[in-house]
């Protein structure tokens, strides 16, 4: 949201006559600002002044005709890539070679996919475009915002669920190398970016460990 708003703002100059508003900020300028902010938080985490880096999971979007073009792998998904019998989905198009893979489905996903296939109609796409039946939907912002509003959840980016996915797997005891594979990445650094809250969870666990002896002493007294 910060990046989206910042890209809509204008540059300002300060001549002798006063402040003058110029053209829109360049994406490169906003990108550099974001990198500096992310670096500041990284240093704060290392110095234990901040539990996690809120900018670590963010990616600077590509600007195309004023619109964001985030990486979406499910958007061009075809019905024949969904294998409900074997409970898998084949991702054929990804931004990285390791992203092309067969992905296992959870029980909830297995229940949800048949409904989506029925809603999609006779075409090949799992998420057909509302204005172009022969193409697939490329923008999920409006349905995502509607879903959050109906659920009474404050807005957050759909892409942020990737970080939640990695963090919950890690918190559930899944080994780091397995989480990296389930993210369909080969670089362990990517896993660290998506699981910044793991350190905070460890601190909370240690806090519970410290409280238990005190609680037992109080009960005994």
mmCIF file of C-alpha atoms in Angstrom:
data_model
loop_
_atom_site.group_PDB
_atom_site.id
_atom_site.type_symbol
_atom_site.label_atom_id
_atom_site.label_comp_id
_atom_site.label_asym_id
_atom_site.label_seq_id
_atom_site.Cartn_x
_atom_site.Cartn_y
_atom_site.Cartn_z
ATOM 1 C CA UNK A 1 0.000 0.000 0.000
ATOM 2 C CA UNK A 2 2.866 2.388 0.808
ATOM 3 C CA UNK A 3 4.520 1.715 -2.551
ATOM 4 C CA UNK A 4 1.239 2.140 -4.394
ATOM 5 C CA UNK A 5 0.570 5.517 -2.738
ATOM 6 C CA UNK A 6 4.159 6.711 -3.072
ATOM 7 C CA UNK A 7 4.183 6.113 -6.832
ATOM 8 C CA UNK A 8 1.189 8.455 -7.171
ATOM 9 C CA UNK A 9 2.960 11.353 -5.464
ATOM 10 C CA UNK A 10 4.769 14.209 -7.208
ATOM 11 C CA UNK A 11 8.299 15.538 -6.942
ATOM 12 C CA UNK A 12 8.757 18.942 -5.321
ATOM 13 C CA UNK A 13 11.349 21.653 -5.884
ATOM 14 C CA UNK A 14 12.185 24.572 -3.599
ATOM 15 C CA UNK A 15 13.127 27.639 -5.693
ATOM 16 C CA UNK A 16 13.249 31.108 -4.171
ATOM 17 C CA UNK A 17 9.614 31.697 -5.116
ATOM 18 C CA UNK A 18 8.462 28.742 -2.969
ATOM 19 C CA UNK A 19 7.646 25.036 -3.324
ATOM 20 C CA UNK A 20 6.852 23.936 -6.884
ATOM 21 C CA UNK A 21 5.173 20.623 -7.709
ATOM 22 C CA UNK A 22 6.792 18.741 -10.592
ATOM 23 C CA UNK A 23 6.012 15.433 -12.315
ATOM 24 C CA UNK A 24 5.331 12.085 -10.690
ATOM 25 C CA UNK A 25 8.083 10.367 -8.740
ATOM 26 C CA UNK A 26 10.117 7.978 -10.849
ATOM 27 C CA UNK A 27 9.770 4.250 -9.984
ATOM 28 C CA UNK A 28 13.562 4.089 -9.570
ATOM 29 C CA UNK A 29 13.396 6.791 -6.867
ATOM 30 C CA UNK A 30 10.644 4.991 -4.945
ATOM 31 C CA UNK A 31 12.508 1.711 -5.350
ATOM 32 C CA UNK A 32 15.640 3.229 -3.823
ATOM 33 C CA UNK A 33 13.611 4.639 -0.914
ATOM 34 C CA UNK A 34 12.154 1.196 -0.280
ATOM 35 C CA UNK A 35 15.606 -0.408 -0.340
ATOM 36 C CA UNK A 36 16.906 2.120 2.207
ATOM 37 C CA UNK A 37 13.884 1.549 4.461
ATOM 38 C CA UNK A 38 14.350 -2.221 4.250
ATOM 39 C CA UNK A 39 18.044 -1.812 5.128
ATOM 40 C CA UNK A 40 17.196 0.350 8.157
ATOM 41 C CA UNK A 41 14.857 -2.336 9.505
ATOM 42 C CA UNK A 42 17.449 -5.059 8.822
ATOM 43 C CA UNK A 43 19.990 -3.206 10.976
ATOM 44 C CA UNK A 44 17.337 -2.695 13.674
ATOM 45 C CA UNK A 45 16.624 -6.456 13.722
ATOM 46 C CA UNK A 46 20.343 -7.277 14.037
ATOM 47 C CA UNK A 47 20.669 -4.838 16.938
ATOM 48 C CA UNK A 48 17.556 -6.388 18.518
ATOM 49 C CA UNK A 49 15.684 -3.105 18.362
ATOM 50 C CA UNK A 50 12.919 -4.636 16.242
ATOM 51 C CA UNK A 51 11.560 -8.231 16.285
ATOM 52 C CA UNK A 52 11.210 -8.532 12.498
ATOM 53 C CA UNK A 53 11.688 -6.606 9.279
ATOM 54 C CA UNK A 54 8.241 -5.603 7.931
ATOM 55 C CA UNK A 55 9.803 -4.834 4.528
ATOM 56 C CA UNK A 56 11.518 -8.217 4.153
ATOM 57 C CA UNK A 57 8.625 -9.929 2.377
ATOM 58 C CA UNK A 58 7.899 -7.031 0.046
ATOM 59 C CA UNK A 59 8.787 -6.965 -3.620
ATOM 60 C CA UNK A 60 8.916 -3.822 -5.703
ATOM 61 C CA UNK A 61 6.337 -4.249 -8.481
ATOM 62 C CA UNK A 62 6.865 -3.693 -12.173
ATOM 63 C CA UNK A 63 4.994 -0.660 -13.532
ATOM 64 C CA UNK A 64 3.186 -1.108 -16.814
ATOM 65 C CA UNK A 65 0.935 1.705 -18.028
ATOM 66 C CA UNK A 66 0.413 2.834 -14.451
ATOM 67 C CA UNK A 67 -0.671 -0.577 -13.201
ATOM 68 C CA UNK A 68 1.074 -3.136 -11.018
ATOM 69 C CA UNK A 69 2.074 -6.374 -12.686
ATOM 70 C CA UNK A 70 2.757 -8.800 -9.820
ATOM 71 C CA UNK A 71 3.836 -12.365 -10.425
ATOM 72 C CA UNK A 72 0.761 -14.593 -10.550
ATOM 73 C CA UNK A 73 1.018 -18.311 -11.142
ATOM 74 C CA UNK A 74 -2.594 -19.313 -10.509
ATOM 75 C CA UNK A 75 -4.096 -16.732 -12.884
ATOM 76 C CA UNK A 76 -3.240 -18.636 -16.119
ATOM 77 C CA UNK A 77 -4.078 -22.008 -14.561
ATOM 78 C CA UNK A 78 -5.985 -24.353 -16.864
ATOM 79 C CA UNK A 79 -8.504 -26.936 -15.723
ATOM 80 C CA UNK A 80 -6.427 -29.787 -17.139
ATOM 81 C CA UNK A 81 -3.597 -28.815 -14.777
ATOM 82 C CA UNK A 82 -5.773 -29.689 -11.761
ATOM 83 C CA UNK A 83 -5.586 -33.374 -10.789
ATOM 84 C CA UNK A 84 -8.171 -33.906 -8.054
ATOM 85 C CA UNK A 85 -7.702 -37.683 -8.097
ATOM 86 C CA UNK A 86 -4.058 -37.311 -7.082
ATOM 87 C CA UNK A 87 -4.711 -34.079 -5.155
ATOM 88 C CA UNK A 88 -2.151 -32.002 -7.071
ATOM 89 C CA UNK A 89 -1.908 -28.919 -9.292
ATOM 90 C CA UNK A 90 0.772 -28.539 -11.948
ATOM 91 C CA UNK A 91 2.255 -25.028 -12.153
ATOM 92 C CA UNK A 92 3.513 -24.748 -15.733
ATOM 93 C CA UNK A 93 4.360 -21.036 -15.762
ATOM 94 C CA UNK A 94 6.554 -19.431 -13.099
ATOM 95 C CA UNK A 95 9.082 -16.607 -12.768
ATOM 96 C CA UNK A 96 11.777 -19.126 -11.750
ATOM 97 C CA UNK A 97 12.681 -22.581 -13.161
ATOM 98 C CA UNK A 98 12.174 -24.178 -9.739
ATOM 99 C CA UNK A 99 8.670 -22.713 -9.650
ATOM 100 C CA UNK A 100 7.542 -25.073 -12.406
ATOM 101 C CA UNK A 101 6.419 -28.043 -10.366
ATOM 102 C CA UNK A 102 3.599 -30.260 -9.141
ATOM 103 C CA UNK A 103 2.030 -28.821 -5.982
ATOM 104 C CA UNK A 104 0.088 -30.943 -3.466
ATOM 105 C CA UNK A 105 -3.373 -29.766 -2.439
ATOM 106 C CA UNK A 106 -4.766 -29.513 1.072
ATOM 107 C CA UNK A 107 -8.161 -30.942 2.005
ATOM 108 C CA UNK A 108 -9.722 -27.469 1.836
ATOM 109 C CA UNK A 109 -8.279 -26.892 -1.652
ATOM 110 C CA UNK A 110 -9.574 -30.252 -2.879
ATOM 111 C CA UNK A 111 -13.054 -29.249 -1.705
ATOM 112 C CA UNK A 112 -12.831 -25.753 -3.234
ATOM 113 C CA UNK A 113 -11.490 -26.583 -6.717
ATOM 114 C CA UNK A 114 -14.578 -28.486 -7.997
ATOM 115 C CA UNK A 115 -16.768 -25.456 -7.182
ATOM 116 C CA UNK A 116 -14.380 -23.144 -9.044
ATOM 117 C CA UNK A 117 -14.299 -25.496 -12.050
ATOM 118 C CA UNK A 118 -18.096 -25.388 -12.166
ATOM 119 C CA UNK A 119 -18.163 -21.577 -11.843
ATOM 120 C CA UNK A 120 -15.545 -21.236 -14.611
ATOM 121 C CA UNK A 121 -17.908 -22.713 -17.207
ATOM 122 C CA UNK A 122 -17.002 -24.626 -20.381
ATOM 123 C CA UNK A 123 -13.746 -22.824 -21.239
ATOM 124 C CA UNK A 124 -10.222 -24.130 -20.536
ATOM 125 C CA UNK A 125 -9.298 -21.541 -17.879
ATOM 126 C CA UNK A 126 -9.839 -22.106 -14.168
ATOM 127 C CA UNK A 127 -10.190 -18.335 -13.657
ATOM 128 C CA UNK A 128 -11.680 -16.982 -16.913
ATOM 129 C CA UNK A 129 -11.662 -13.245 -17.515
ATOM 130 C CA UNK A 130 -15.057 -11.567 -16.932
ATOM 131 C CA UNK A 131 -14.657 -9.335 -20.004
ATOM 132 C CA UNK A 132 -12.867 -11.849 -22.206
ATOM 133 C CA UNK A 133 -14.211 -15.423 -21.931
ATOM 134 C CA UNK A 134 -11.345 -16.695 -24.107
ATOM 135 C CA UNK A 135 -8.720 -15.300 -21.751
ATOM 136 C CA UNK A 136 -8.003 -15.648 -18.055
ATOM 137 C CA UNK A 137 -8.460 -13.104 -15.279
ATOM 138 C CA UNK A 138 -5.351 -11.009 -14.722
ATOM 139 C CA UNK A 139 -6.387 -8.802 -11.805
ATOM 140 C CA UNK A 140 -7.680 -10.124 -8.477
ATOM 141 C CA UNK A 141 -7.564 -6.859 -6.530
ATOM 142 C CA UNK A 142 -11.302 -6.183 -6.483
ATOM 143 C CA UNK A 143 -12.470 -9.720 -5.531
ATOM 144 C CA UNK A 144 -9.710 -9.874 -2.903
ATOM 145 C CA UNK A 145 -10.757 -6.545 -1.370
ATOM 146 C CA UNK A 146 -14.405 -7.661 -1.425
ATOM 147 C CA UNK A 147 -13.583 -10.936 0.310
ATOM 148 C CA UNK A 148 -11.608 -9.151 3.039
ATOM 149 C CA UNK A 149 -14.362 -6.597 3.568
ATOM 150 C CA UNK A 150 -17.058 -9.277 3.919
ATOM 151 C CA UNK A 151 -14.868 -11.191 6.362
ATOM 152 C CA UNK A 152 -14.214 -8.036 8.396
ATOM 153 C CA UNK A 153 -10.435 -8.322 7.911
ATOM 154 C CA UNK A 154 -8.225 -5.221 7.457
ATOM 155 C CA UNK A 155 -6.708 -4.960 3.990
ATOM 156 C CA UNK A 156 -3.417 -6.674 3.196
ATOM 157 C CA UNK A 157 -1.909 -7.784 -0.090
ATOM 158 C CA UNK A 158 -2.839 -11.173 -1.478
ATOM 159 C CA UNK A 159 0.887 -11.792 -2.058
ATOM 160 C CA UNK A 160 1.505 -11.448 1.688
ATOM 161 C CA UNK A 161 -0.122 -14.865 2.185
ATOM 162 C CA UNK A 162 3.094 -16.369 0.827
ATOM 163 C CA UNK A 163 4.929 -15.069 3.874
ATOM 164 C CA UNK A 164 2.139 -16.367 6.138
ATOM 165 C CA UNK A 165 2.395 -19.772 4.448
ATOM 166 C CA UNK A 166 6.141 -20.049 5.121
ATOM 167 C CA UNK A 167 5.885 -18.747 8.668
ATOM 168 C CA UNK A 168 3.086 -21.131 9.675
ATOM 169 C CA UNK A 169 4.905 -24.109 8.164
ATOM 170 C CA UNK A 170 8.024 -23.180 10.089
ATOM 171 C CA UNK A 171 6.060 -22.600 13.306
ATOM 172 C CA UNK A 172 4.449 -26.013 12.827
ATOM 173 C CA UNK A 173 7.841 -27.697 13.013
ATOM 174 C CA UNK A 174 8.491 -28.262 9.292
ATOM 175 C CA UNK A 175 12.240 -28.346 8.575
ATOM 176 C CA UNK A 176 13.649 -25.250 6.866
ATOM 177 C CA UNK A 177 14.816 -27.172 3.794
ATOM 178 C CA UNK A 178 11.309 -28.576 3.320
ATOM 179 C CA UNK A 179 9.730 -25.136 3.641
ATOM 180 C CA UNK A 180 12.154 -23.870 0.989
ATOM 181 C CA UNK A 181 11.108 -26.699 -1.331
ATOM 182 C CA UNK A 182 7.409 -26.090 -0.677
ATOM 183 C CA UNK A 183 7.968 -22.451 -1.612
ATOM 184 C CA UNK A 184 9.496 -23.896 -4.796
ATOM 185 C CA UNK A 185 12.769 -22.078 -4.218
ATOM 186 C CA UNK A 186 16.355 -23.314 -4.205
ATOM 187 C CA UNK A 187 17.940 -20.445 -2.290
ATOM 188 C CA UNK A 188 17.650 -20.676 1.507
ATOM 189 C CA UNK A 189 17.902 -16.869 1.682
ATOM 190 C CA UNK A 190 14.443 -16.688 0.130
ATOM 191 C CA UNK A 191 13.073 -18.788 2.979
ATOM 192 C CA UNK A 192 14.562 -16.417 5.530
ATOM 193 C CA UNK A 193 12.833 -13.522 3.808
ATOM 194 C CA UNK A 194 9.461 -15.236 4.075
ATOM 195 C CA UNK A 195 9.797 -16.395 7.693
ATOM 196 C CA UNK A 196 10.964 -13.337 9.592
ATOM 197 C CA UNK A 197 8.427 -13.974 12.357
ATOM 198 C CA UNK A 198 10.121 -17.230 13.307
ATOM 199 C CA UNK A 199 12.583 -15.393 15.572
ATOM 200 C CA UNK A 200 9.735 -13.632 17.361
ATOM 201 C CA UNK A 201 7.975 -16.960 17.882
ATOM 202 C CA UNK A 202 11.134 -18.350 19.464
ATOM 203 C CA UNK A 203 11.256 -15.376 21.834
ATOM 204 C CA UNK A 204 7.632 -15.969 22.834
ATOM 205 C CA UNK A 205 8.363 -19.653 23.435
ATOM 206 C CA UNK A 206 11.311 -18.757 25.658
ATOM 207 C CA UNK A 207 9.063 -16.339 27.523
ATOM 208 C CA UNK A 208 6.640 -19.165 28.301
ATOM 209 C CA UNK A 209 9.547 -21.300 29.494
ATOM 210 C CA UNK A 210 10.622 -18.568 31.905
ATOM 211 C CA UNK A 211 7.097 -18.035 33.234
ATOM 212 C CA UNK A 212 6.364 -21.670 34.088
ATOM 213 C CA UNK A 213 8.802 -22.012 37.050
ATOM 214 C CA UNK A 214 7.473 -18.796 38.576
ATOM 215 C CA UNK A 215 3.885 -19.964 38.160
ATOM 216 C CA UNK A 216 4.675 -23.280 39.892
ATOM 217 C CA UNK A 217 6.340 -21.474 42.794
ATOM 218 C CA UNK A 218 3.273 -19.313 43.275
ATOM 219 C CA UNK A 219 0.986 -22.358 43.273
ATOM 220 C CA UNK A 220 3.185 -24.149 45.801
ATOM 221 C CA UNK A 221 3.257 -21.122 48.070
#
